[in-house]
Short mmCIF file of C-alpha atoms and ligand atoms in Angstrom, two decimals:
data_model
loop_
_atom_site.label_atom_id
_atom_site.label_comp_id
_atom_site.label_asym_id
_atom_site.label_seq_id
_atom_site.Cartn_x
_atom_site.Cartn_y
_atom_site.Cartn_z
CA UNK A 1239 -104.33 132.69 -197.36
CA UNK A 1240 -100.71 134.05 -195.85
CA UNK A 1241 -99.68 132.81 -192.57
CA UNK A 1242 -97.18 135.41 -190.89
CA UNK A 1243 -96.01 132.35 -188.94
CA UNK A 1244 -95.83 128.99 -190.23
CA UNK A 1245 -96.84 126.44 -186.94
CA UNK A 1246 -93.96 124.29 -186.17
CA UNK A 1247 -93.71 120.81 -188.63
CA UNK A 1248 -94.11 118.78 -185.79
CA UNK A 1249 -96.40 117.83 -183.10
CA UNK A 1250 -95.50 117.09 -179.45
CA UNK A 1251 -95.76 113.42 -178.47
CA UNK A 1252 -94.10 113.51 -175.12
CA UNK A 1253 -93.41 116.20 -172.83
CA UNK A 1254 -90.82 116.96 -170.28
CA UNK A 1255 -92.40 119.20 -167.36
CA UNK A 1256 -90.39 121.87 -166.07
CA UNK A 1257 -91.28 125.20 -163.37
CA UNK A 1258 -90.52 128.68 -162.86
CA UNK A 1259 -88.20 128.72 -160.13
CA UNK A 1260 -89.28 131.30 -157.50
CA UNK A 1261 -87.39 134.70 -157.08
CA UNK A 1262 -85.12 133.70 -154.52
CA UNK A 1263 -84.23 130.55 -155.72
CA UNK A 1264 -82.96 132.42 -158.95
CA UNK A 1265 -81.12 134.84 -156.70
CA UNK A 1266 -79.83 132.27 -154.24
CA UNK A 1267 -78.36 130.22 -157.44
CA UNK A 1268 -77.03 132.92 -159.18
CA UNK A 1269 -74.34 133.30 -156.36
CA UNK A 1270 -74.04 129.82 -156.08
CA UNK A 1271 -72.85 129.99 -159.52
CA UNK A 1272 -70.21 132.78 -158.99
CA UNK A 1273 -72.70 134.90 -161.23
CA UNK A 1274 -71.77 132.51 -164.24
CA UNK A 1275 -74.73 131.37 -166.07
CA UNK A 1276 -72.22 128.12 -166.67
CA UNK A 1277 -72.28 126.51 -163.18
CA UNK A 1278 -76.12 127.05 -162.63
CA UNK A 1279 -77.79 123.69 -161.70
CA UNK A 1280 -80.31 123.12 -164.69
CA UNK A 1281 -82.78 122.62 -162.03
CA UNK A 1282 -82.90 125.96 -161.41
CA UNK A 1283 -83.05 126.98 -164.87
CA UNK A 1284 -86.80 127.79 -166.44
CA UNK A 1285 -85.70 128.13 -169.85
CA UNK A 1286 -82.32 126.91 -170.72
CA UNK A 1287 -80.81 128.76 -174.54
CA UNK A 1288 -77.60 128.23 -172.95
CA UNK A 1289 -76.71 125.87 -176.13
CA UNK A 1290 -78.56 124.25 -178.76
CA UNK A 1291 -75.89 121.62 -178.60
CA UNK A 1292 -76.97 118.39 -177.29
CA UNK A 1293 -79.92 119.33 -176.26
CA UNK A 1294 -82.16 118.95 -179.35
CA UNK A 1295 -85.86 116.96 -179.35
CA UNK A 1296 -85.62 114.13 -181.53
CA UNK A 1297 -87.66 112.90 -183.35
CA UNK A 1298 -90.25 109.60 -183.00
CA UNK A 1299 -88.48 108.28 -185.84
CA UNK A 1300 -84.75 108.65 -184.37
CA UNK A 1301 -85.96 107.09 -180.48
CA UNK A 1302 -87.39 104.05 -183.35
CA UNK A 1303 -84.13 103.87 -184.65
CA UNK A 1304 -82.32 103.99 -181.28
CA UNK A 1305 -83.89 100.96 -180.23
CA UNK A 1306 -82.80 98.85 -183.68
CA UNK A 1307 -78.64 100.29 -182.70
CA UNK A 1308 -76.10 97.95 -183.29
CA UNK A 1309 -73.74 97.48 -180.35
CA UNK A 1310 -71.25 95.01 -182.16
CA UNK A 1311 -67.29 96.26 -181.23
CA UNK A 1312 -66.59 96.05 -185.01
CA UNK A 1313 -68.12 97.14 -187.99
CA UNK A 1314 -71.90 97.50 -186.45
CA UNK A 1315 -74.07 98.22 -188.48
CA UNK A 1316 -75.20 101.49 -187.24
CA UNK A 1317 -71.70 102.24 -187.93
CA UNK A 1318 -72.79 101.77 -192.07
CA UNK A 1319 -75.62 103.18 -191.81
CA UNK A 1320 -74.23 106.61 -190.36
CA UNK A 1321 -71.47 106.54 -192.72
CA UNK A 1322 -73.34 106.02 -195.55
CA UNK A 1323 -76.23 108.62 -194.82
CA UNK A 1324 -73.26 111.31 -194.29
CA UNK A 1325 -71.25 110.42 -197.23
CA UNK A 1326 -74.68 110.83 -198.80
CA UNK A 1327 -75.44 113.72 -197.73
CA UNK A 1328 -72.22 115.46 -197.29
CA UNK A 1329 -69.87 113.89 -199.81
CA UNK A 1330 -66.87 112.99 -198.00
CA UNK A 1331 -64.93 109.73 -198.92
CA UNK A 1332 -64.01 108.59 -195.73
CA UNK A 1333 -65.59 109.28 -192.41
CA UNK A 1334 -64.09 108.54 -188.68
CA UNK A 1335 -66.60 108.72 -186.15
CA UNK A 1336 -66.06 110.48 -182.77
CA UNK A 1337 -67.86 111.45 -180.06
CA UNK A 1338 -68.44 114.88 -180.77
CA UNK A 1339 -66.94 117.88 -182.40
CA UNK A 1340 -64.08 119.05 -180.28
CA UNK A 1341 -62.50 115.69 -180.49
CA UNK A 1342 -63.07 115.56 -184.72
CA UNK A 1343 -61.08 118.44 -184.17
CA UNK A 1344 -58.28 117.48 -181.51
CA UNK A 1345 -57.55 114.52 -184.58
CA UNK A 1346 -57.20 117.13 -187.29
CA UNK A 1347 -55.40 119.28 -185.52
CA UNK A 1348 -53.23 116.64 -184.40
CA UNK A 1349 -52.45 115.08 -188.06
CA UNK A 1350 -51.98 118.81 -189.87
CA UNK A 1351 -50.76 121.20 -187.21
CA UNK A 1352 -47.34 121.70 -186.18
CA UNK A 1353 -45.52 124.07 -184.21
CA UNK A 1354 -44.94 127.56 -186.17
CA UNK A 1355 -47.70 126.85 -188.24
CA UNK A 1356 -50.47 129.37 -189.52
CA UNK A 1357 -54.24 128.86 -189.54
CA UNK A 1358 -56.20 131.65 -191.56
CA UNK A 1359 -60.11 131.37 -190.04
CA UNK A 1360 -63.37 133.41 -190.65
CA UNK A 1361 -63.18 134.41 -187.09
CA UNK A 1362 -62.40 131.75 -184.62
CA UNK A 1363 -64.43 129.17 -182.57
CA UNK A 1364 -62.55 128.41 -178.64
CA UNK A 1365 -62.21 124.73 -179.33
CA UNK A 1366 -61.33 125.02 -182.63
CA UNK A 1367 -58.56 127.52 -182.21
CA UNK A 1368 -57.02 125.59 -178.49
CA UNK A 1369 -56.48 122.12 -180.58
CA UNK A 1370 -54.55 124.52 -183.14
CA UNK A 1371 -52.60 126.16 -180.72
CA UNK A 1372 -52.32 122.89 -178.18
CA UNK A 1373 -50.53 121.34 -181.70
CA UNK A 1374 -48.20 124.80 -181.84
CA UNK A 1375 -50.21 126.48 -184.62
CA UNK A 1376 -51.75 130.35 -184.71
CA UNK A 1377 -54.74 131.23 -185.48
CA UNK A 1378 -55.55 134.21 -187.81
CA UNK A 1379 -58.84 136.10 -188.38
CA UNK A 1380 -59.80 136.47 -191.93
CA UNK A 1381 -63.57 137.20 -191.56
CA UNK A 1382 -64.78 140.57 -193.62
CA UNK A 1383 -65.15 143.37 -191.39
CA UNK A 1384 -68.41 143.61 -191.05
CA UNK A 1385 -68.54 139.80 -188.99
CA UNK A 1386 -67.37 142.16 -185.96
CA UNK A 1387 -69.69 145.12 -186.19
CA UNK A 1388 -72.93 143.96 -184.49
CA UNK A 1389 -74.95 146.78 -186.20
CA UNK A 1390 -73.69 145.71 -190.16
CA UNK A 1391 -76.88 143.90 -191.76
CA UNK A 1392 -74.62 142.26 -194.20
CA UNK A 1393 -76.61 139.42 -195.71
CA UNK A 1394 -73.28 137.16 -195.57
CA UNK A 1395 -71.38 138.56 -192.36
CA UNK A 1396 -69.41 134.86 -191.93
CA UNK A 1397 -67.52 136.00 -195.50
CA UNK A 1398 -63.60 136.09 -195.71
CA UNK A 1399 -61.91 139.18 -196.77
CA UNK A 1400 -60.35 137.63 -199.70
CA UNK A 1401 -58.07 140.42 -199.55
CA UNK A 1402 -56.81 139.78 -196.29
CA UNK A 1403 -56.73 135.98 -196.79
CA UNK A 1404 -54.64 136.60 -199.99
CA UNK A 1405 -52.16 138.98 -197.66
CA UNK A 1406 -52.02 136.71 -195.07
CA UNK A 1407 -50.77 134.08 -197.58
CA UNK A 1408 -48.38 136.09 -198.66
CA UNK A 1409 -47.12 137.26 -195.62
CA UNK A 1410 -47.05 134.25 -193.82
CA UNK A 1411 -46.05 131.99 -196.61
CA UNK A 1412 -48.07 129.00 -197.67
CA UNK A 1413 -45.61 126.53 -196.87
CA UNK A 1414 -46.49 127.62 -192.87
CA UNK A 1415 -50.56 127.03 -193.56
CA UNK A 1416 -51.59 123.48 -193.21
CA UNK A 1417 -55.33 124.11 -194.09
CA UNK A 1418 -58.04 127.44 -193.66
CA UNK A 1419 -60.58 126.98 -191.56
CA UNK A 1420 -64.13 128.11 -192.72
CA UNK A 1421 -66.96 128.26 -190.30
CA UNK A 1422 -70.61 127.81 -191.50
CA UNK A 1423 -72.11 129.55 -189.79
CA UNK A 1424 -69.95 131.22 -188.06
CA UNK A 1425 -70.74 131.06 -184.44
CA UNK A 1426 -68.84 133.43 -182.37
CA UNK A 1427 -70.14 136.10 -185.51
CA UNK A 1428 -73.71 135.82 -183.83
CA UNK A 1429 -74.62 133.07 -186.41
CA UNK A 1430 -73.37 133.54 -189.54
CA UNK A 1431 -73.36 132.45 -193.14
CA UNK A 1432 -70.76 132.18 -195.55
CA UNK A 1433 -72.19 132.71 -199.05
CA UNK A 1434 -71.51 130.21 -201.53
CA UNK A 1435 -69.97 132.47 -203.90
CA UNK A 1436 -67.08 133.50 -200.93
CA UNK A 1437 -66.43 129.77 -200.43
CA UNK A 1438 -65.83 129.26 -204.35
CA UNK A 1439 -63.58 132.04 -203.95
CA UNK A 1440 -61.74 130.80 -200.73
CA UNK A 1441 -61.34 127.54 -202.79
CA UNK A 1442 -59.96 129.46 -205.92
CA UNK A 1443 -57.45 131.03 -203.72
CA UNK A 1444 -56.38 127.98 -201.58
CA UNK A 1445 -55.94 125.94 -205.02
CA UNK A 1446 -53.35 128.51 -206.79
CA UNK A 1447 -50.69 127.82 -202.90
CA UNK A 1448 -51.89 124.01 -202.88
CA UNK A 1449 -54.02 124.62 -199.18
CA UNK A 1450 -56.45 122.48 -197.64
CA UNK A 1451 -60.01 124.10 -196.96
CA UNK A 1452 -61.25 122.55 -193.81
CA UNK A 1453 -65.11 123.11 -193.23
CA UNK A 1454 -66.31 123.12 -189.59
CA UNK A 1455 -69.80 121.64 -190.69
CA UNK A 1456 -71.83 121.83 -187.48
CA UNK A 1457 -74.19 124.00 -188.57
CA UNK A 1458 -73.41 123.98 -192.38
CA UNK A 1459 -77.65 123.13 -193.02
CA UNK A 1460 -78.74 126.29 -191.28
CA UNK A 1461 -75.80 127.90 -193.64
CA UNK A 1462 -77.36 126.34 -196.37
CA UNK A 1463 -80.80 127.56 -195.59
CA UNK A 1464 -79.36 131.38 -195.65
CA UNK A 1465 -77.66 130.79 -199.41
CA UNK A 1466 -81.16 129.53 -200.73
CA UNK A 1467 -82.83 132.71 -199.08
CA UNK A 1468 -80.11 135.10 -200.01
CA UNK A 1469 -78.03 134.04 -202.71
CA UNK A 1470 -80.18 134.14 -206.26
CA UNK A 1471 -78.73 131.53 -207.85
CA UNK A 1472 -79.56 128.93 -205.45
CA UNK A 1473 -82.81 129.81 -205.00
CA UNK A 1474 -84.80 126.62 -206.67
CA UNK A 1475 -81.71 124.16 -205.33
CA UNK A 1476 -82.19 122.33 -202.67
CA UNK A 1477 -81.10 122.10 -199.08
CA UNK A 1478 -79.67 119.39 -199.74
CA UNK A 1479 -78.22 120.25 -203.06
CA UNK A 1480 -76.89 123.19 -201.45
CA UNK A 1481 -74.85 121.20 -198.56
CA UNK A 1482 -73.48 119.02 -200.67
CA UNK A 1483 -72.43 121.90 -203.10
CA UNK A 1484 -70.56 123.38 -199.66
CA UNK A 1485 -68.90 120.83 -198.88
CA UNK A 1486 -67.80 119.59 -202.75
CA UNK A 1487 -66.05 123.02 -201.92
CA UNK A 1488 -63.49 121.94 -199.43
CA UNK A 1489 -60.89 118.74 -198.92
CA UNK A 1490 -62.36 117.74 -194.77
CA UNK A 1491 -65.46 118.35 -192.75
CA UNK A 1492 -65.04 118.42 -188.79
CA UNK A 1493 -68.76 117.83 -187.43
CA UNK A 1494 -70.51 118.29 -184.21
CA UNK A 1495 -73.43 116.40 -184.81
CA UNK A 1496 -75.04 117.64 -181.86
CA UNK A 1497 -76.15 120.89 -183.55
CA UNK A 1498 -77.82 120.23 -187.26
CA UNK A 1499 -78.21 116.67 -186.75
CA UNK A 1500 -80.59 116.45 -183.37
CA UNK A 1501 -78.23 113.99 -181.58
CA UNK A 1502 -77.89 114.56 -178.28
CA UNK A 1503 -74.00 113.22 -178.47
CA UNK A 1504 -71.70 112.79 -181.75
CA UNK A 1505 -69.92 113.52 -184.34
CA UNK A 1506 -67.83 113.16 -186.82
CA UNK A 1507 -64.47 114.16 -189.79
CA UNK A 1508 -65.17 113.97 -193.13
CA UNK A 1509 -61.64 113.96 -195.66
CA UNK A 1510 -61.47 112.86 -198.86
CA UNK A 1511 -57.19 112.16 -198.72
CA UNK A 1512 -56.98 108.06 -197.96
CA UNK A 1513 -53.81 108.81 -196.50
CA UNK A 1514 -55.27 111.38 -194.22
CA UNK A 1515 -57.88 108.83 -193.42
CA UNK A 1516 -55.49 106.45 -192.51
CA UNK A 1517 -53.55 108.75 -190.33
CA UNK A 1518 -56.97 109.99 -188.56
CA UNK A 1519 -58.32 106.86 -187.79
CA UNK A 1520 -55.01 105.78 -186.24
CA UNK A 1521 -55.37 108.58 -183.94
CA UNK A 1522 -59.33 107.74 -183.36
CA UNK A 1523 -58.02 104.23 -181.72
CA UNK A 1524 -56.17 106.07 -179.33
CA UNK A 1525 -58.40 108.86 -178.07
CA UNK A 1526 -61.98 108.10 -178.81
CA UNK A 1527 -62.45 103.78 -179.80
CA UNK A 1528 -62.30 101.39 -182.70
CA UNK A 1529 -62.72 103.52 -186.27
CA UNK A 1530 -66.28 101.92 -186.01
CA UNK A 1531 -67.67 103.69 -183.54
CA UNK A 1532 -65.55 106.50 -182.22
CA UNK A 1533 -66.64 106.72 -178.96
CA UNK A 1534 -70.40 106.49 -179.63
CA UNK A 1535 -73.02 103.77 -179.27
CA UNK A 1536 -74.26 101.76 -182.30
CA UNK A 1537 -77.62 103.69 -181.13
CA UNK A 1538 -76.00 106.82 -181.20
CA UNK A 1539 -75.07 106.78 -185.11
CA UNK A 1540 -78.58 105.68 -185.23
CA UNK A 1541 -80.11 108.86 -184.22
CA UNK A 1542 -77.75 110.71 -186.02
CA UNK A 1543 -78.40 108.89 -189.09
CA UNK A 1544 -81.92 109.57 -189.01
CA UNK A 1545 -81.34 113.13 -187.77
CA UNK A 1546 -79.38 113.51 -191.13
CA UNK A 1547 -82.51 112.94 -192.94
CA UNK A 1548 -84.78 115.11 -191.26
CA UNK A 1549 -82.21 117.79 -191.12
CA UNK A 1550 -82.31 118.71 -194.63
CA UNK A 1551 -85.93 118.66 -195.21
CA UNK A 1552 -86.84 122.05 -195.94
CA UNK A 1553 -89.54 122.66 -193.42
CA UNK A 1554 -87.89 121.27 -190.84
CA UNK A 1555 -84.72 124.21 -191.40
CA UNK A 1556 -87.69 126.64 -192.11
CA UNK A 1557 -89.10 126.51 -188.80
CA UNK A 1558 -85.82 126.28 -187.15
CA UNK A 1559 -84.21 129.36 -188.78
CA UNK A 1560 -88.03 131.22 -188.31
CA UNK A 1561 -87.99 130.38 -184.76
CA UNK A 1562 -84.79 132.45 -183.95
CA UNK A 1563 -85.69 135.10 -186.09
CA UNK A 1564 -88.85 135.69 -184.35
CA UNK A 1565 -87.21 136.10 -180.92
CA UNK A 1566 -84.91 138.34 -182.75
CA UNK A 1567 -87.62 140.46 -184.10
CA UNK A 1568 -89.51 140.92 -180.97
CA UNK A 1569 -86.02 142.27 -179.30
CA UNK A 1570 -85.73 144.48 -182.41
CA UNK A 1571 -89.25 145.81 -182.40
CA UNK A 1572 -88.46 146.84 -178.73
CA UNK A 1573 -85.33 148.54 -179.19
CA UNK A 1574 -83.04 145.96 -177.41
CA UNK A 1575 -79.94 145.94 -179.08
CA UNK A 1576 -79.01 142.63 -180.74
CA UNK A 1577 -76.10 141.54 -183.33
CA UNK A 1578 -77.47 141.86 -186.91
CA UNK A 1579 -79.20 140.17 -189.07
CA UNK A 1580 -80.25 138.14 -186.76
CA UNK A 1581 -78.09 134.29 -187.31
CA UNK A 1582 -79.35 130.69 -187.69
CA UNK A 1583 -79.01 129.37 -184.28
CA UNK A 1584 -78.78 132.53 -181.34
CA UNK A 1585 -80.19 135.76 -181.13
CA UNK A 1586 -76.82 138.32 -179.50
CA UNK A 1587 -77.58 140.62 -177.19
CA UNK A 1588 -74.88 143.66 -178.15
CA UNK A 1589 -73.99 143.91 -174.18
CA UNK A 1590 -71.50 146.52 -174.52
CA UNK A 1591 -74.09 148.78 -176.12
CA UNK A 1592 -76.94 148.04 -173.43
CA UNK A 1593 -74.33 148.32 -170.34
CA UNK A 1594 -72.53 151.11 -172.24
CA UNK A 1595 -72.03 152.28 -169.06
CA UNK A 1596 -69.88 149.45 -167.64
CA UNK A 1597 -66.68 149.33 -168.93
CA UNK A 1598 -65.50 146.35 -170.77
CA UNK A 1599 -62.50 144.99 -168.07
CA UNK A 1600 -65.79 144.66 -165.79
CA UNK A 1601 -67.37 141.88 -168.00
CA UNK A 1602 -70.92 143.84 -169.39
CA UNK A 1603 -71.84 140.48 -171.00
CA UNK A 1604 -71.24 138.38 -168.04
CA UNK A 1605 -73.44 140.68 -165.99
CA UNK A 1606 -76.02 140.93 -168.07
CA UNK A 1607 -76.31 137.15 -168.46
CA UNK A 1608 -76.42 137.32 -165.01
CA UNK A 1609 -79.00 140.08 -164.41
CA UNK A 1610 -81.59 137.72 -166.88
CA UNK A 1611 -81.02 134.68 -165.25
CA UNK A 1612 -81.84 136.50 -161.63
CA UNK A 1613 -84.66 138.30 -162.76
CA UNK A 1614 -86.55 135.58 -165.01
CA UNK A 1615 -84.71 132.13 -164.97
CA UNK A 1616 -83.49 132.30 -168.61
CA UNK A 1617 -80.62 131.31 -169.13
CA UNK A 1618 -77.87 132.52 -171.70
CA UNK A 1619 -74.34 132.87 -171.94
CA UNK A 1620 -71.24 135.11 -172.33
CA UNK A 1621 -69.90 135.16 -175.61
CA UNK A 1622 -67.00 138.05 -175.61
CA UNK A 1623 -63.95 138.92 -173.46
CA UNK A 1624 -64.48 135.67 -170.83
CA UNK A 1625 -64.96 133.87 -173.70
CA UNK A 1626 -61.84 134.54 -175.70
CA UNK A 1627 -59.88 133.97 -172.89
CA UNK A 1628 -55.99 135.64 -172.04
CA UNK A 1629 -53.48 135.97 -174.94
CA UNK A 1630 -51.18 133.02 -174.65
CA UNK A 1631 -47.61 134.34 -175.17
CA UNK A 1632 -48.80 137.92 -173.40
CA UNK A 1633 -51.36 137.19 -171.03
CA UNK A 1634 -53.18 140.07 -171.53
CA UNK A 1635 -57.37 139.69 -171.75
CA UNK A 1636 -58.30 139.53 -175.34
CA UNK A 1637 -60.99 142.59 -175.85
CA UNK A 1638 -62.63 140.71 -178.96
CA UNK A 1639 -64.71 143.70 -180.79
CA UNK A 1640 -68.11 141.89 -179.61
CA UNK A 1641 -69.11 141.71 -176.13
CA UNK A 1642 -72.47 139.51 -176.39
CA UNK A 1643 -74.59 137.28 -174.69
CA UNK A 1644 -75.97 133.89 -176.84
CA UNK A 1645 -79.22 133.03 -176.47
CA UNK A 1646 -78.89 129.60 -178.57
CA UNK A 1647 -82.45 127.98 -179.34
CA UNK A 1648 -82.53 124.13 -179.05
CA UNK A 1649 -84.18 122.27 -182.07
CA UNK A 1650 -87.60 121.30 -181.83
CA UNK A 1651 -87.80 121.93 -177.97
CA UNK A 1652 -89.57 124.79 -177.03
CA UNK A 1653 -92.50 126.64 -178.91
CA UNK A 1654 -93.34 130.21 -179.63
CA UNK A 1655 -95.10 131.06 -176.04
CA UNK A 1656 -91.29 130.32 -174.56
CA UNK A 1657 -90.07 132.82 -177.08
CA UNK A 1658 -92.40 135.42 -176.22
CA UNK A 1659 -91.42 135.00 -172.46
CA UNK A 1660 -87.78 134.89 -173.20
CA UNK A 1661 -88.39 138.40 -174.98
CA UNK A 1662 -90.56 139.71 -172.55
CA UNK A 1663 -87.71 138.74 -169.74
CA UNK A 1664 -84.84 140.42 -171.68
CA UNK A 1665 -86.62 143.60 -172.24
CA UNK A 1666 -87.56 143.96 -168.88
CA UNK A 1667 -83.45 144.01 -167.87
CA UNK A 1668 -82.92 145.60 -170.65
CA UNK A 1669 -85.55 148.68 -169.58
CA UNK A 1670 -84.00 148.49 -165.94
CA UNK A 1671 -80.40 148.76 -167.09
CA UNK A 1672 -79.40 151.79 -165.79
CA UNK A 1673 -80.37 150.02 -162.37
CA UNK A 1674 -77.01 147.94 -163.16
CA UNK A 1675 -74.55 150.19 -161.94
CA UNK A 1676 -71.17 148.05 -162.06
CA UNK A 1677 -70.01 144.66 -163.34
CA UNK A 1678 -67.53 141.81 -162.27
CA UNK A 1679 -64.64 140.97 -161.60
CA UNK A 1680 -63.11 137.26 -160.94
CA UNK A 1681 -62.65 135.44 -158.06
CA UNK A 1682 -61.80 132.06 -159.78
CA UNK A 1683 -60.37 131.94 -163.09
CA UNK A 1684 -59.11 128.83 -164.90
CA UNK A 1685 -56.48 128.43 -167.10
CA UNK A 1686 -58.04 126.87 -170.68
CA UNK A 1687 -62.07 127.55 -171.52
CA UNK A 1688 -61.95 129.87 -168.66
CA UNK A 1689 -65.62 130.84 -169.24
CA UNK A 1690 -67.12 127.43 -168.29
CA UNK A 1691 -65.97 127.78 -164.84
CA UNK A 1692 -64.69 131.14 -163.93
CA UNK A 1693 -66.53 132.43 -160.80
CA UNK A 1694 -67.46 135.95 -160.56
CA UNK A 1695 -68.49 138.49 -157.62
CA UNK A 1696 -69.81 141.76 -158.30
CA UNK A 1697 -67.68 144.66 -158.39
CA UNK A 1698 -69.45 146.47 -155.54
CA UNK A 1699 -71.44 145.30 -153.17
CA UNK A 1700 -73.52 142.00 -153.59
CA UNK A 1701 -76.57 142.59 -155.76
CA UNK A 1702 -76.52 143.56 -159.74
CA UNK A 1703 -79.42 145.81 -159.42
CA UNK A 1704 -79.09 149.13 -157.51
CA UNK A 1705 -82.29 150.09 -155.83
CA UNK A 1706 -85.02 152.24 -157.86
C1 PLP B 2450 -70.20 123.03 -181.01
C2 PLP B 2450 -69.21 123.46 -181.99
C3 PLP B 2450 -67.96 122.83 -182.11
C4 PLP B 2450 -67.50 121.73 -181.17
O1 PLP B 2450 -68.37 120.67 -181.13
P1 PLP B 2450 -68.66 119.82 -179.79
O2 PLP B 2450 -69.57 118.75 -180.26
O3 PLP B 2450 -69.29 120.73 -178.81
O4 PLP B 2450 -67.36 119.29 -179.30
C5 PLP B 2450 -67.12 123.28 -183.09
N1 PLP B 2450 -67.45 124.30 -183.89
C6 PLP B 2450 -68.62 124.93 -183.79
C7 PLP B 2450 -68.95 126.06 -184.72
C8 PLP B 2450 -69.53 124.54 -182.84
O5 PLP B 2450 -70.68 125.22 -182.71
#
């Protein structure tokens, strides 16, 4: 017999309780928040796809392995056992711990950037690109143009335009590019693989000028999972075949390992240069702790360890990818616009086609990320102009193509009947949108990462929703 849905791989040994806050708690918090969906108590959340960074389930096997952590200064032996398992599974010769992403980042950045320098992306990610430019470097997009057109059903929408990366070489020399950066999946595209065949080719290319290829790896299984389902050849490999193909692909890994691993906290680089090494980990004593631990706990690379494991099994990436796509579909079947094909990790609302009417220097994704949150207690976030902040030799707002709002789906936390309310509550704004006459405007705005704690008002009056 054919199931339509496979049941989650996992049963539920301890619960977390949570409520439906009450209408006028939602609206009361909402203002509290300045109307960003970023400064809401979690309290007052119901159900929380803000990320699914940090905020995985893990497993019964990683709380065991928690509990066996190693908390010795030096050379734990949690500390081996994480290294290992990722040089394992990913391939890289030498591997610096930190405590999450950002800061594997901030270290790269720090031992390959330098002021003038060029950094050719498929589209960029905000922390990624502010350690380039904090070390004086510029970011360029490569991504083919279809990564910015929320309506392209491109099977592999995270591709480079070879093209374009080849002209960018060429215009910008390769003496001024230190590495490219290649997303996988590409985040800020609404969740988006790179095929395998595009990476070869990005490799090719960065071989004949002597580049580095530097692989943000965060969610490089979910990547993985899309070439095995839409790239023939690597149809009978495995997951795990398939990340370690990926990565055999580029010269250094920068990991969050609070997305594909189910860690709550972590991280780590991956390079295969000893010298590089060498040069990272003397930056790792300064910002994050010994090159044993890098800011985590021994039971920290515990979990993540474990989480490595279970991260490539294939039913385990199955009902992860399956789970997003279903939210996606209900959206779809109702007419709700949403970035296509739906990615590994977030379903997009396509804001600036739902508020069509609001124009784009009032914020349509903020406000709709607003008007769910007030009217059901999900909550997502912006993901378009807020997001990519002011233009840093101009000041001018960047108007990225894609004004969205991420609803990201934690790992293993919620179950279908939460996706089927999260749909229902987005199609109900989305069917009273015409109710939403204007958007925001600031009243706070910080300098870096404005989006996490800009504060909003609306542009008329106080509510969102104009009366029926
Ligand atoms: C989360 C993330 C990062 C940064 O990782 P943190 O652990 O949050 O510091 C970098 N790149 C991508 C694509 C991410 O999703």
């Amino acid at each position: 017999m054919d199931h339509a849905y496979l049941p989650e791989p996992w049963r539920i040994k301890a619960v977390e309780p949570m409520s439906r806050p009450a209408p006028a708690t939602l609206h009361a918090s909402l203002r509290k928040a300045g109307f960003n969906t970023c400064l809401l108590h979690s309290r007052d959340v119901y159900i929380d796809l803000f990320t699914d960074s940090g905020t995985n389930a893990m497993s019964a096997a990683q709380w065991a392995a928690m509990m066996v952590g190693d908390e010795a200064y030096a050379g734990a032996t949690s500390f081996y056992r994480f290294h290992d398992t990722i040089r394992g599974y990913y391939g890289y010769e030498h591997i610096i711990p930190v405590h999450q992403g950002r800061a594997a980042e901030n270290i790269i950045s720090q031992c390959l950037v330098w002021p003038g320098s060029n950094l050719p992306g498929n589209m960029y990610f905000p922390s990624t690109r502010i350690h380039q430019e904090l070390n004086g470097g510029t970011f360029h997009d490569a991504i083919i143009d279809e990564g910015h057109d929320p309506s392209s059903a491109h099977p592999f929408k995270g591709n480079f335009d070879i093209g374009k990366l080849r002209d960018l070489i060429k215009r910008l020399g390769a003496a001024t590019i230190p590495y490219v950066c290649v997303g996988a999946t590409v985040n800020m595209a609404g969740g988006q693989p790179i095929s395998m065949a595009n990476l070869a080719a990005v490799r090719e290319l960065a071989n004949e000028h002597g580049i580095m290829v530097v692989l943000d790896a965060a969610r490089a299984i979910e990547n993985a999972w899309f070439i095995k389902t839409r790239e023939e050849e690597w149809r009978d490999r495995s997951i795990a075949e398939i990340l370690l193909a990926m990565c055999d692909l580029t010269d250094a890994a920068t990991m969050s390992a609070k997305k594909d691993s189910f860690a709550n906290i972590g991280g780590w680089l991956g390079v295969r240069s000893a010298e590089l090494a060498e040069q990272a980990r003397s930056k790792v004593l300064l910002y994050e702790g010994l090159h044993t631990y890098g800011g985590m706990a021994g039971r920290d690379m515990e979990a993540i360890a474990q989480g490595i494991e279970e991260s490539v099994q294939e039913d385990s990436i199955r009902a992860r990818v399956e789970q997003v796509a279903y939210l996606g579909n209900r959206l779809i079947a109702a007419d709700v616009p949403v970035v296509m094909p739906i990615g590994g990790h977030a379903v997009y609302l396509d804001a600036a086609a739902t508020l069509s009417h609001v124009p784009r220097e009032e914020f349509p994704a903020q406000t709709l990320a607003a008007a769910i949150y007030e009217r059901s207690g999900v909550r997502g976030v912006e993901r378009g102009a807020i997001s990519a902040g002011r233009h840093p030799e101009t000041g001018a707002n960047r108007m990225p193509k894609l004004e969205l709002v991420r609803f990201a789906i934690p790992r293993r936390v919620y179950t279908r009947s939460h996706m089927d309310f999260v749909a229902d509550s987005i199609i109900d704004v989305h069917r009273s949108r015409h109710r939403i006459l204007r958007g925001l405007r600031f009243v706070h705005e910080p300098k870096h990462l404005r989006f996490f704690q800009a504060r909003f008002e609306p542009m008329q009056g106080s509510e969102l929703f104009a009366d029926e």
